[in-house]
Tab-separated table of C-alpha atoms in Angstrom:
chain	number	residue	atom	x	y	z
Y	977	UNK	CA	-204.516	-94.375	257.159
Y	978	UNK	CA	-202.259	-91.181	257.713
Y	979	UNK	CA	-199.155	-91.373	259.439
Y	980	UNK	CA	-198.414	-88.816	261.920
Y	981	UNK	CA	-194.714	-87.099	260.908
Y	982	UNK	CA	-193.143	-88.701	264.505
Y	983	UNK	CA	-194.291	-92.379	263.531
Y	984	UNK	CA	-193.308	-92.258	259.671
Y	985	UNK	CA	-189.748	-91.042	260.848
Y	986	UNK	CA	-189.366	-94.099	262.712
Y	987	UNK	CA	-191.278	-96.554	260.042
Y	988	UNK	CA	-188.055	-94.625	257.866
Y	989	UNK	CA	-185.575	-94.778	260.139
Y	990	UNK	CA	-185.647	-98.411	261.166
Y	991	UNK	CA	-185.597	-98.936	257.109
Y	992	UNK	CA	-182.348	-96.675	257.421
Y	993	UNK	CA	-183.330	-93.339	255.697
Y	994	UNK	CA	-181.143	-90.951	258.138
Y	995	UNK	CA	-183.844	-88.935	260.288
Y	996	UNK	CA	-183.086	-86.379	263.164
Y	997	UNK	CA	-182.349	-87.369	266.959
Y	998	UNK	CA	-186.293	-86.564	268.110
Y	999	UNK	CA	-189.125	-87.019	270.940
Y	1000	UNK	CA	-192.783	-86.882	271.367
Y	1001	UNK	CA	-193.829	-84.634	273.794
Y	1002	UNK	CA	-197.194	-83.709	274.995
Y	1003	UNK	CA	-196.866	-81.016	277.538
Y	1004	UNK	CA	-194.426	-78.093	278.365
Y	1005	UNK	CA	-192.193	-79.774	280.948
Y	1006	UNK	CA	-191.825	-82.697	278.154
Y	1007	UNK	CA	-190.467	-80.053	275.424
Y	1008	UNK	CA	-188.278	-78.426	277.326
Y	1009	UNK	CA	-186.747	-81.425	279.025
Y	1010	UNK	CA	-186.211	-83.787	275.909
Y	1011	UNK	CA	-185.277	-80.001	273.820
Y	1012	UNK	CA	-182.254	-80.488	276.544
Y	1013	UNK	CA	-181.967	-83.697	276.220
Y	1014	UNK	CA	-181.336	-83.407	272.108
Y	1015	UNK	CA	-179.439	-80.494	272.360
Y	1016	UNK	CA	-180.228	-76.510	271.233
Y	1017	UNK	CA	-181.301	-75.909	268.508
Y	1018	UNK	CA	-184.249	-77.318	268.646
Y	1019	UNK	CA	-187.523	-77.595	266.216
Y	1020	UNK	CA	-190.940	-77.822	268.081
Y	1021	UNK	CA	-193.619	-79.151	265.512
Y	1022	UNK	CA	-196.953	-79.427	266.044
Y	1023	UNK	CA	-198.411	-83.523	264.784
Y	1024	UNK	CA	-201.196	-82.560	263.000
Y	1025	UNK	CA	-202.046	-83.648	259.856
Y	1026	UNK	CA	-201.821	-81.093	257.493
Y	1027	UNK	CA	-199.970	-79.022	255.204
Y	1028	UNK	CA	-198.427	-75.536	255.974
Y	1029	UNK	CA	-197.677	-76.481	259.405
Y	1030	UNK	CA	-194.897	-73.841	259.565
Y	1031	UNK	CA	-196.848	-70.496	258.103
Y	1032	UNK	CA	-199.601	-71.226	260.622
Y	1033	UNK	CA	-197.588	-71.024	263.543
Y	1034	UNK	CA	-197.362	-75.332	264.181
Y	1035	UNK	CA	-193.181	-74.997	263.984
Y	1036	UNK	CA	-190.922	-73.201	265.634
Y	1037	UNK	CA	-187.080	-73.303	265.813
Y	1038	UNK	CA	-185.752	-72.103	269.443
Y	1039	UNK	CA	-182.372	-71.850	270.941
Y	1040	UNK	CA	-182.706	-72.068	274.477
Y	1041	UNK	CA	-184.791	-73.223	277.409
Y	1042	UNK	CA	-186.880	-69.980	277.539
Y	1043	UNK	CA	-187.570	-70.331	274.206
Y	1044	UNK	CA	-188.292	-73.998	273.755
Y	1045	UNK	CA	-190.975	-73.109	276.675
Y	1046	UNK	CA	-192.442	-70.634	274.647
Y	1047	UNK	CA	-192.614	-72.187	271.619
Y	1048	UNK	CA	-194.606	-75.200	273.478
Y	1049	UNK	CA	-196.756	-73.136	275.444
Y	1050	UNK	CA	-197.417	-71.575	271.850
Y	1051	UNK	CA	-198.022	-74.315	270.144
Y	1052	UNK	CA	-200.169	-77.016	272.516
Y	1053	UNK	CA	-203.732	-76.607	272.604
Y	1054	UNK	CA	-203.843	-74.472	269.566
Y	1055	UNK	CA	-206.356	-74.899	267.078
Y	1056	UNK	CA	-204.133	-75.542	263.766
Y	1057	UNK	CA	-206.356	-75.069	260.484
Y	1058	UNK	CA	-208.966	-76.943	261.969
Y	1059	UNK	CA	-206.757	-79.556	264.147
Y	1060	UNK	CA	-206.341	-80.033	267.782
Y	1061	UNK	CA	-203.024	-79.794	268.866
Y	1062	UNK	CA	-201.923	-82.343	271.700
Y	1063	UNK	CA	-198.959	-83.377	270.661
Y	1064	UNK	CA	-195.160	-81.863	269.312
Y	1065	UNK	CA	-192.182	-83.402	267.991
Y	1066	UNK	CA	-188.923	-81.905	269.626
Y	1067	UNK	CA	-186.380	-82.601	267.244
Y	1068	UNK	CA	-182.855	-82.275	266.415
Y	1069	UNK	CA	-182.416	-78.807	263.440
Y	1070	UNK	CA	-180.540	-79.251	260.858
Y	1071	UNK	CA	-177.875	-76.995	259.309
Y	1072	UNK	CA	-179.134	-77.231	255.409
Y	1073	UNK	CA	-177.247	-75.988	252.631
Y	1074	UNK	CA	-180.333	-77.364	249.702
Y	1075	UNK	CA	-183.802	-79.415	250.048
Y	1076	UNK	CA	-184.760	-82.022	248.010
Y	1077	UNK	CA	-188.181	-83.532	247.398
Y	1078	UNK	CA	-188.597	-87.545	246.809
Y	1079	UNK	CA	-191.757	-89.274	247.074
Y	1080	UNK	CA	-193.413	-92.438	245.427
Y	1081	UNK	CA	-197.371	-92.445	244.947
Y	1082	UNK	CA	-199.331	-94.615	242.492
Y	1083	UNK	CA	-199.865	-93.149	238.831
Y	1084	UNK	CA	-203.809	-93.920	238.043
Y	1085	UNK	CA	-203.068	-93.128	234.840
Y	1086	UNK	CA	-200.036	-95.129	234.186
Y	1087	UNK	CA	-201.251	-97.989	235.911
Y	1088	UNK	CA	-197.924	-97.874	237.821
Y	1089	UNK	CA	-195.839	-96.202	240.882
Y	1090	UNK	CA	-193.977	-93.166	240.048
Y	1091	UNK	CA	-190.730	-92.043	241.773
Y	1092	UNK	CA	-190.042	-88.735	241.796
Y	1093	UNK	CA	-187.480	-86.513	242.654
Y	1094	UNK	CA	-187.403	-82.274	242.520
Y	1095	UNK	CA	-183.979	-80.480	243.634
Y	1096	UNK	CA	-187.454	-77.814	244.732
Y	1097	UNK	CA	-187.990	-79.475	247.871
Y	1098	UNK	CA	-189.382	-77.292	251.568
Y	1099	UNK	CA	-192.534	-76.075	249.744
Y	1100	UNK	CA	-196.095	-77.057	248.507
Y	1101	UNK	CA	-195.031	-80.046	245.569
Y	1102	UNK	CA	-198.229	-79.613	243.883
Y	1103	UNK	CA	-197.733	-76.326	243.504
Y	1104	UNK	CA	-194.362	-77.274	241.875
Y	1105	UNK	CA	-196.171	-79.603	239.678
Y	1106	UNK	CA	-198.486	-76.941	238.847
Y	1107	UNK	CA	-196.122	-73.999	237.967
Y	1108	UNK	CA	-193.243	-76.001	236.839
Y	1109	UNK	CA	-194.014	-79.690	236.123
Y	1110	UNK	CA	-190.372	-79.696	234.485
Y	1111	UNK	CA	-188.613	-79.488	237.378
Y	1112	UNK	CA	-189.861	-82.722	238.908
Y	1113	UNK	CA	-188.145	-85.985	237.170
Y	1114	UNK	CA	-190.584	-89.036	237.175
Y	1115	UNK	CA	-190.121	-92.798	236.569
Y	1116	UNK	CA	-192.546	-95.211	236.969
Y	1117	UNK	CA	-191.948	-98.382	238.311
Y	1118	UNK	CA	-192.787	-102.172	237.365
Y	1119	UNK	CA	-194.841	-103.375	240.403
Y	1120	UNK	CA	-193.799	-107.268	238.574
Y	1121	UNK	CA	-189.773	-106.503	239.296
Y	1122	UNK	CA	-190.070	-103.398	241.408
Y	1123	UNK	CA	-187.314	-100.479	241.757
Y	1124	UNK	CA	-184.168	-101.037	239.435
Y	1125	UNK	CA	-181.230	-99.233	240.505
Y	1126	UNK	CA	-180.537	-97.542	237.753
Y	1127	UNK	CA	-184.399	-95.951	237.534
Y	1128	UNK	CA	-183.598	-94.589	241.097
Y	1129	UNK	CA	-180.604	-93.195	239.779
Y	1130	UNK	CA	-181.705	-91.984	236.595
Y	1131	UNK	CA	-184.494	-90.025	238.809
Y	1132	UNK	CA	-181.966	-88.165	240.761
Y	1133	UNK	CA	-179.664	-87.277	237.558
Y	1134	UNK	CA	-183.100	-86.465	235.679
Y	1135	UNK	CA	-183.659	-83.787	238.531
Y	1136	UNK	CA	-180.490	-82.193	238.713
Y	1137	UNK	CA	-178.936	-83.558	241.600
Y	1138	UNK	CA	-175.792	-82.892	242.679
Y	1139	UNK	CA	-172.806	-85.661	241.992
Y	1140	UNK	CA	-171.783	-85.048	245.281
Y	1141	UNK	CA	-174.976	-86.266	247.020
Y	1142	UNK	CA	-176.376	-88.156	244.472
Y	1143	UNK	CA	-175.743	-91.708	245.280
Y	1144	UNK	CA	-176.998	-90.839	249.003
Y	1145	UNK	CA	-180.297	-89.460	247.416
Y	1146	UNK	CA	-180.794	-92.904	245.334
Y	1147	UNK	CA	-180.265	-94.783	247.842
Y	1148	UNK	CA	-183.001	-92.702	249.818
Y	1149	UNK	CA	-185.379	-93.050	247.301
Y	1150	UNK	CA	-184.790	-96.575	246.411
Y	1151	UNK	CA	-185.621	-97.971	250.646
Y	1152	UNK	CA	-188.442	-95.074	249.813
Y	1153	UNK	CA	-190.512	-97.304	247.152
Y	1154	UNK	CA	-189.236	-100.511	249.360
Y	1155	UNK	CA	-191.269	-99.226	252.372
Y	1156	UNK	CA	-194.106	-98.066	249.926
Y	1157	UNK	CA	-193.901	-101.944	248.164
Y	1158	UNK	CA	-193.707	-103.864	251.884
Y	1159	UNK	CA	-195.817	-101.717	253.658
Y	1160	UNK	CA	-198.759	-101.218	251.609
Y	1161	UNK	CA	-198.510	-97.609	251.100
Y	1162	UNK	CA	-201.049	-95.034	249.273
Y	1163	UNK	CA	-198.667	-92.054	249.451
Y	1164	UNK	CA	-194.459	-92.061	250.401
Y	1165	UNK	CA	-192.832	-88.972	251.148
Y	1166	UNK	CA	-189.784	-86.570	252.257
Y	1167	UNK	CA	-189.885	-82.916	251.770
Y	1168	UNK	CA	-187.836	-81.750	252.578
Y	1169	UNK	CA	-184.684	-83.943	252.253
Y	1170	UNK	CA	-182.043	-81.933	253.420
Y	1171	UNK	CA	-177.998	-81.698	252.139
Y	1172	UNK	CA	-175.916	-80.747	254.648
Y	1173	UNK	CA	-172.606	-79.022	254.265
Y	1174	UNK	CA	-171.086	-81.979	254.902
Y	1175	UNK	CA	-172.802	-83.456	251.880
Y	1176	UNK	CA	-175.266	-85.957	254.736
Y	1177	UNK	CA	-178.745	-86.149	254.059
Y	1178	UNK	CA	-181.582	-86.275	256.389
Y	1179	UNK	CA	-185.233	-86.772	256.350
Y	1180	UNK	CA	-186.500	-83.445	258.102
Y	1181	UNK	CA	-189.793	-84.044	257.517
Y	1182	UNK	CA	-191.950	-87.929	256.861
Y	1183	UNK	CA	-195.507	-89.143	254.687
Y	1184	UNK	CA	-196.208	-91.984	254.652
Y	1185	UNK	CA	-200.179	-92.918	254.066
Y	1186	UNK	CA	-201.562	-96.620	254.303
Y	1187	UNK	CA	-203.940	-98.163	252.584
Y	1188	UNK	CA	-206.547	-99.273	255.084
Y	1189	UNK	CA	-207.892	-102.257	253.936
Y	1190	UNK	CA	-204.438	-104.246	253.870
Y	1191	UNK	CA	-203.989	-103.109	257.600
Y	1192	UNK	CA	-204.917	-106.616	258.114
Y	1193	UNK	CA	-201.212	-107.938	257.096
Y	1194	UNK	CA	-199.474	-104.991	258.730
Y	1195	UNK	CA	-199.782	-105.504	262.375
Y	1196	UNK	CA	-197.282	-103.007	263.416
Y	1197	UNK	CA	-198.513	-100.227	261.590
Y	1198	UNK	CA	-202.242	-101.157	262.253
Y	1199	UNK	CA	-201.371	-100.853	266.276
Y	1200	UNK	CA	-200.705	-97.297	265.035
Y	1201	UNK	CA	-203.916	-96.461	263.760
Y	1202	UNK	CA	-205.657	-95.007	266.829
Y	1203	UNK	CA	-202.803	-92.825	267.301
Y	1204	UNK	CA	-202.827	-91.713	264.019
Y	1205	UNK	CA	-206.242	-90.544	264.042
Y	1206	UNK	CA	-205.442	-88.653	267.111
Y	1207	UNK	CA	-205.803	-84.773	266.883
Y	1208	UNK	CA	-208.609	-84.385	264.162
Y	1209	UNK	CA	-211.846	-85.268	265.997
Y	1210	UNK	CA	-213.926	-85.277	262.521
Y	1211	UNK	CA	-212.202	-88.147	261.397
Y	1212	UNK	CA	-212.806	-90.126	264.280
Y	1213	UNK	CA	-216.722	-88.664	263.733
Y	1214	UNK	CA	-216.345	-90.547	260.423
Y	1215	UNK	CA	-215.058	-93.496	261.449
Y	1216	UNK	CA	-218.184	-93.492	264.599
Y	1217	UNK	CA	-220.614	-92.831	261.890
Y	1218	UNK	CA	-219.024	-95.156	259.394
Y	1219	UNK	CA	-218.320	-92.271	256.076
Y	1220	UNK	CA	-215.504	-92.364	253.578
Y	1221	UNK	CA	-214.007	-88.369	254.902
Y	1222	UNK	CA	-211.375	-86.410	253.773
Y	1223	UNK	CA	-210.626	-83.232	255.447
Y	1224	UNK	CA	-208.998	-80.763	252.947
Y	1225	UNK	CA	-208.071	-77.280	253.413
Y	1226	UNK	CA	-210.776	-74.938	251.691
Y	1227	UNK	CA	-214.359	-73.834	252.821
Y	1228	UNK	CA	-217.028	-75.270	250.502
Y	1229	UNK	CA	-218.332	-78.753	252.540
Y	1230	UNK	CA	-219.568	-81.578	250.204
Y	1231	UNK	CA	-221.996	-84.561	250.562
Y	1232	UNK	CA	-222.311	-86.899	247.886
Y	1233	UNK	CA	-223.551	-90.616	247.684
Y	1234	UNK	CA	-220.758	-92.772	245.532
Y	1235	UNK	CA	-217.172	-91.726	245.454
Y	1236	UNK	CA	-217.140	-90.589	241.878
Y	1237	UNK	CA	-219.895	-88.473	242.497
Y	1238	UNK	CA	-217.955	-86.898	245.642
Y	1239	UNK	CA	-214.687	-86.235	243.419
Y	1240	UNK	CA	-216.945	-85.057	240.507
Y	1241	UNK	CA	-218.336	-82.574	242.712
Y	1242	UNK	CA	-214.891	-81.634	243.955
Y	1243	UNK	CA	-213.900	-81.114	240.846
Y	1244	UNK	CA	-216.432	-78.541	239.901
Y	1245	UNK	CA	-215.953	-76.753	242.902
Y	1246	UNK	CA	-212.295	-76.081	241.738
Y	1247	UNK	CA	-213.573	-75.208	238.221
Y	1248	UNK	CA	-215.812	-72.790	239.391
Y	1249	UNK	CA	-213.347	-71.019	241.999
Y	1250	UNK	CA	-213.858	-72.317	245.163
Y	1251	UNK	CA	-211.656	-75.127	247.514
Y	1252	UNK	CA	-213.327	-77.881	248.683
Y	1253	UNK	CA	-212.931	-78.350	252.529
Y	1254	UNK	CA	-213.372	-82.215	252.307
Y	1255	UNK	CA	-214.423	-85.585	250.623
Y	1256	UNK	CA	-217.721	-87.144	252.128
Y	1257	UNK	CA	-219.548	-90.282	251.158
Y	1258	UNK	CA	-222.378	-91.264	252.659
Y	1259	UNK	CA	-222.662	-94.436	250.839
Y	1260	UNK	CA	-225.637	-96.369	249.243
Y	1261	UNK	CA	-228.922	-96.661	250.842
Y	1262	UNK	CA	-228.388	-93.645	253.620
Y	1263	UNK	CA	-231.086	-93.197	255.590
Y	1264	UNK	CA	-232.895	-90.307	257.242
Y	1265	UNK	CA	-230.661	-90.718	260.326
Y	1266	UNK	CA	-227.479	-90.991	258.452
Y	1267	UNK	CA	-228.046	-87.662	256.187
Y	1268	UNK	CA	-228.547	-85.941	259.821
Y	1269	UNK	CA	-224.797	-87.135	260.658
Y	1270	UNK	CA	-223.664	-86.110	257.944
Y	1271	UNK	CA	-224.837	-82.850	258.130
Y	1272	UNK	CA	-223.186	-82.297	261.935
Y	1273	UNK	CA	-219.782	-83.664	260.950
Y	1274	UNK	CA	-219.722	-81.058	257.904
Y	1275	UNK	CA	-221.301	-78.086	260.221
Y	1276	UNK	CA	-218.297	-79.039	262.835
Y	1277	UNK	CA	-215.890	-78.034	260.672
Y	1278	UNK	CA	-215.171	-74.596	261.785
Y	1279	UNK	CA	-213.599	-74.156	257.880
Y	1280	UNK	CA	-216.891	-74.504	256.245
Y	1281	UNK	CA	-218.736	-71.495	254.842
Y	1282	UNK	CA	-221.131	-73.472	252.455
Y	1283	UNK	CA	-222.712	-77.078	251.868
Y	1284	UNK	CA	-223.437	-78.937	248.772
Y	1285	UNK	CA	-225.022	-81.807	248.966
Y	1286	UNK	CA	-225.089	-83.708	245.713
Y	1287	UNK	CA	-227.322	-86.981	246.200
Y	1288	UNK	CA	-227.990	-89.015	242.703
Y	1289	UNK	CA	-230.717	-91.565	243.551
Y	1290	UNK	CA	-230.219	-95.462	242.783
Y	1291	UNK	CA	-230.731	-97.719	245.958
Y	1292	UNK	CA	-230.438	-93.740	248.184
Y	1293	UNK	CA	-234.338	-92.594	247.364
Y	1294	UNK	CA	-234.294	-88.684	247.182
Y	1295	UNK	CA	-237.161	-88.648	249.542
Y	1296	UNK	CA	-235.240	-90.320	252.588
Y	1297	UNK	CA	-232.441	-87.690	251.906
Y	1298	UNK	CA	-234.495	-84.892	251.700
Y	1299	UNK	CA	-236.372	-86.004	255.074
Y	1300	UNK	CA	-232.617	-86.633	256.614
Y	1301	UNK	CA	-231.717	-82.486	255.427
Y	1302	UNK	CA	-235.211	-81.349	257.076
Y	1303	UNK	CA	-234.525	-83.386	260.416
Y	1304	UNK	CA	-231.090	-82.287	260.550
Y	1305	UNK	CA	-231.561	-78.443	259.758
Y	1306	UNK	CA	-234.661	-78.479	261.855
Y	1307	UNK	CA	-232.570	-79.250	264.864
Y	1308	UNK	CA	-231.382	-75.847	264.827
Y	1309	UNK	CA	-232.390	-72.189	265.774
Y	1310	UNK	CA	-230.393	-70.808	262.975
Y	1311	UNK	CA	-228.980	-72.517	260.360
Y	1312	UNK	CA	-225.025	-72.505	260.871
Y	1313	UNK	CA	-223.946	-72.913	256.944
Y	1314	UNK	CA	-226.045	-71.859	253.864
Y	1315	UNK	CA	-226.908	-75.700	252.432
Y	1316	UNK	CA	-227.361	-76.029	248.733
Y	1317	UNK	CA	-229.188	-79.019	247.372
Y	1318	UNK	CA	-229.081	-80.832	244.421
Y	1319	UNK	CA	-231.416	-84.255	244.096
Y	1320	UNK	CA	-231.485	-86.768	240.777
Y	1321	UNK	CA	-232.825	-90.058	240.018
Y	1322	UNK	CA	-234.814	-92.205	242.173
Y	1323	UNK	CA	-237.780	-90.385	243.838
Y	1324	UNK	CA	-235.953	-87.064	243.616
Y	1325	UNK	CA	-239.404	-85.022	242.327
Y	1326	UNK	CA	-240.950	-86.210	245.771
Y	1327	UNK	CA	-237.631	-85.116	247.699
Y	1328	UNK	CA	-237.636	-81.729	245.882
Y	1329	UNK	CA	-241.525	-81.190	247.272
Y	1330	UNK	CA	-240.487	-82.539	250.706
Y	1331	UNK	CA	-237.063	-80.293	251.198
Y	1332	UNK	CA	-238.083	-77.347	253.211
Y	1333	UNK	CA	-236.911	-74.113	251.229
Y	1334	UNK	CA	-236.971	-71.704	254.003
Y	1335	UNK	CA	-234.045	-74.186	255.148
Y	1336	UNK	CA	-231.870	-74.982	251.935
Y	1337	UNK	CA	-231.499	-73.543	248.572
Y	1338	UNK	CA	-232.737	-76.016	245.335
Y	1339	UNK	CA	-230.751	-76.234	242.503
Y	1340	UNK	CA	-231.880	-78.180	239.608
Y	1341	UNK	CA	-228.421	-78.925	237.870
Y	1342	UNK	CA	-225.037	-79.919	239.809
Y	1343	UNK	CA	-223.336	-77.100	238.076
Y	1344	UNK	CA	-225.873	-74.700	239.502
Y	1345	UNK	CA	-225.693	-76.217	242.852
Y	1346	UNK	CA	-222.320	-76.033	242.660
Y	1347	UNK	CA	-222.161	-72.586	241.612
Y	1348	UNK	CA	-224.229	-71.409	244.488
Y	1349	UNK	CA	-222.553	-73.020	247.410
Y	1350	UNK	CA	-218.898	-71.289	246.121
Y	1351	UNK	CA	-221.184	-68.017	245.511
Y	1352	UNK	CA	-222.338	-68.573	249.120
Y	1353	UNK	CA	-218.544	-69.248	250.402
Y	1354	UNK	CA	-217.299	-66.192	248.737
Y	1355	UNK	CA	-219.833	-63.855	250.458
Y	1356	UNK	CA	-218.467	-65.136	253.869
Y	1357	UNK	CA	-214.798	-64.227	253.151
Y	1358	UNK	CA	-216.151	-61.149	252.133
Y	1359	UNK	CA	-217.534	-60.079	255.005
């Protein structure tokens, strides 16, 4: 479960991490009055869940009334990478002299939690990762004793902070794997932290992602979880329908059966030089019916260009799936997405006869399929 940005400022704040005087507003009127309330300046920001808010237009810093109206009037009701907009944040700017990154996530690898801590904070962190893995100081954590202080501090020094704000920024970090521990996080982050002139720093922008199946023993954050599916009507198509979904950011859809199949299939479609606009898993044993919803929820996303559907048969029988891709693509006039199919494993010779060709395009191989659908989402952002 996601956090919205509003409720993992206050799951932070009532820890103690310092976070900005804000309100949720949901209409003009609201902005303006709570933007008066707080004080000028103000940041409007859209709660959606996705990255890049501020280069598509979600935030906007204003300095008056006239402005604050604007920026809501602006920023309600828009269509945000793919996300409804009903809802803003009016909070409190700050005055920044740096920005900090510090997050906690679970290292698969390592078998262990990993602080970490960039003096690159207010951008993309993977693309930090990517282009300069140095400047991002790790240290992974035993679950059995949890954060030391010295680890937290050792992160900080690792990354270059500066003496001045460094014990602040420990401190930060160290309530920052406490919530991840109590709460049952996935994913725990700030970025940016910002350093004031006055050497304060504040939380200007909140992550925090729970796992789902230990909502159970977190009541208080579980009594968040329709809220926190608010603004992103796929995901509460997934949830109706039952499907592990992602949404991501790029414009190749995927259907897969298993979630290492899925992520296998993501993975290619980076290889080959395409973005993957979301994780879907129809599960074991999907029927006709459920292949059809699958379908729709993948065609709703205004993002996608292309479809691969990657189906490896076991208890799913190739010839149920390919019935489920006729039914669904037969529904329409003209289909919306170029679909490419690839079909292995139980009964998939009889599902490659059924599958109607004027409909989808047959690949024998994943790579090939794979290969086609970014192929196919190319020629669209070509046009």
């Amino acid at each position: 479960m996601k956090l919205h940005e509003y409720q993992a400022k206050t799951v932070f704040a009532d820890a103690g991490i310092p976070t900005p005087d804000s309100q949720l507003a949901s209409d003009v009127d609201g902005v303006v009055s709570a933007a008066e309330e707080i004080g000028y300046p103000v940041a409007v920001k859209a709660q959606v869940q996705v990255g890049g808010r501020g280069k598509a237009g979600g935030i906007k810093l204003v300095e008056d009334a006239d402005e604050a109206r604007e920026a809501a009037d602006s920023i309600l009701g828009m269509d945000l990478k793919g996300y409804h907009v009903d809802r803003v944040l009016v909070e409190e700017a700050v005055d920044f002299v740096n920005e900090l990154y510090v997050g906690i996530t679970m290292d698969r690898g390592e078998g262990k939690p990993v602080a970490m801590v960039s003096t690159k904070g207010g951008v993309n962190i993977e693309e930090v990762a990517e282009e300069d893995p140095d400047a991002i100081a790790r240290e992974h954590i035993d679950p059995s004793f949890g954060m030391h202080p010295y680890q937290a501090r050792k992160a900080v020094y690792d990354a270059g902070v500066d003496q001045s704000v460094a014990r602040d920024v420990s401190s930060v970090l160290t309530t920052l794997y406490q919530l991840w521990d109590d709460k049952d996080g996935a994913d725990a982050e700030i970025n940016p932290l910002m350093v004031t002139a006055d050497d304060e720093v504040i939380a200007a922008d909140a992550v925090m992602n729970i796992d789902e199946d230990a909502l159970f023993r977190q009541p208080e954050l579980a009594e968040m979880e329709e809220e926190a599916a608010g603004g992103d009507e796929l995901e509460q198509k997934a949830d109706e329908y039952g499907f592990d979904y992602v949404r991501l950011d790029g414009n190749t859809g995927i259907i897969g059966n298993g979630a290492g199949l899925v992520m296998t299939t993501l993975d290619l479609v980076d290889h080959y030089g395409g973005e993957p606009a979301n994780f879907l898993d129809v599960g074991g044993g999907a029927k006709a019916a459920r292949i059809a919803n699958a379908l729709d929820m993948v065609f709703s996303d205004d993002n996608v260009d292309s479809v691969v559907f990657n189906i490896f048969g076991g208890i799913t029988r190739g010839d149920e799936v390919a019935r489920g891709i006729n039914e669904a693509l037969e529904q329409f006039d003209e289909i919306p997405k170029p679909v490419v199919v690839r079909l292995a494993g139980t009964n998939w010779e009889e599902g490659m006869e059924i599958l109607n060709e004027d409909l989808v395009t047959v690949e024998q191989t994943l790579e090939d399929a794979v290969q086609r659908a970014v192929e196919y989402a190319g020629e669209v952002n070509d046009q």
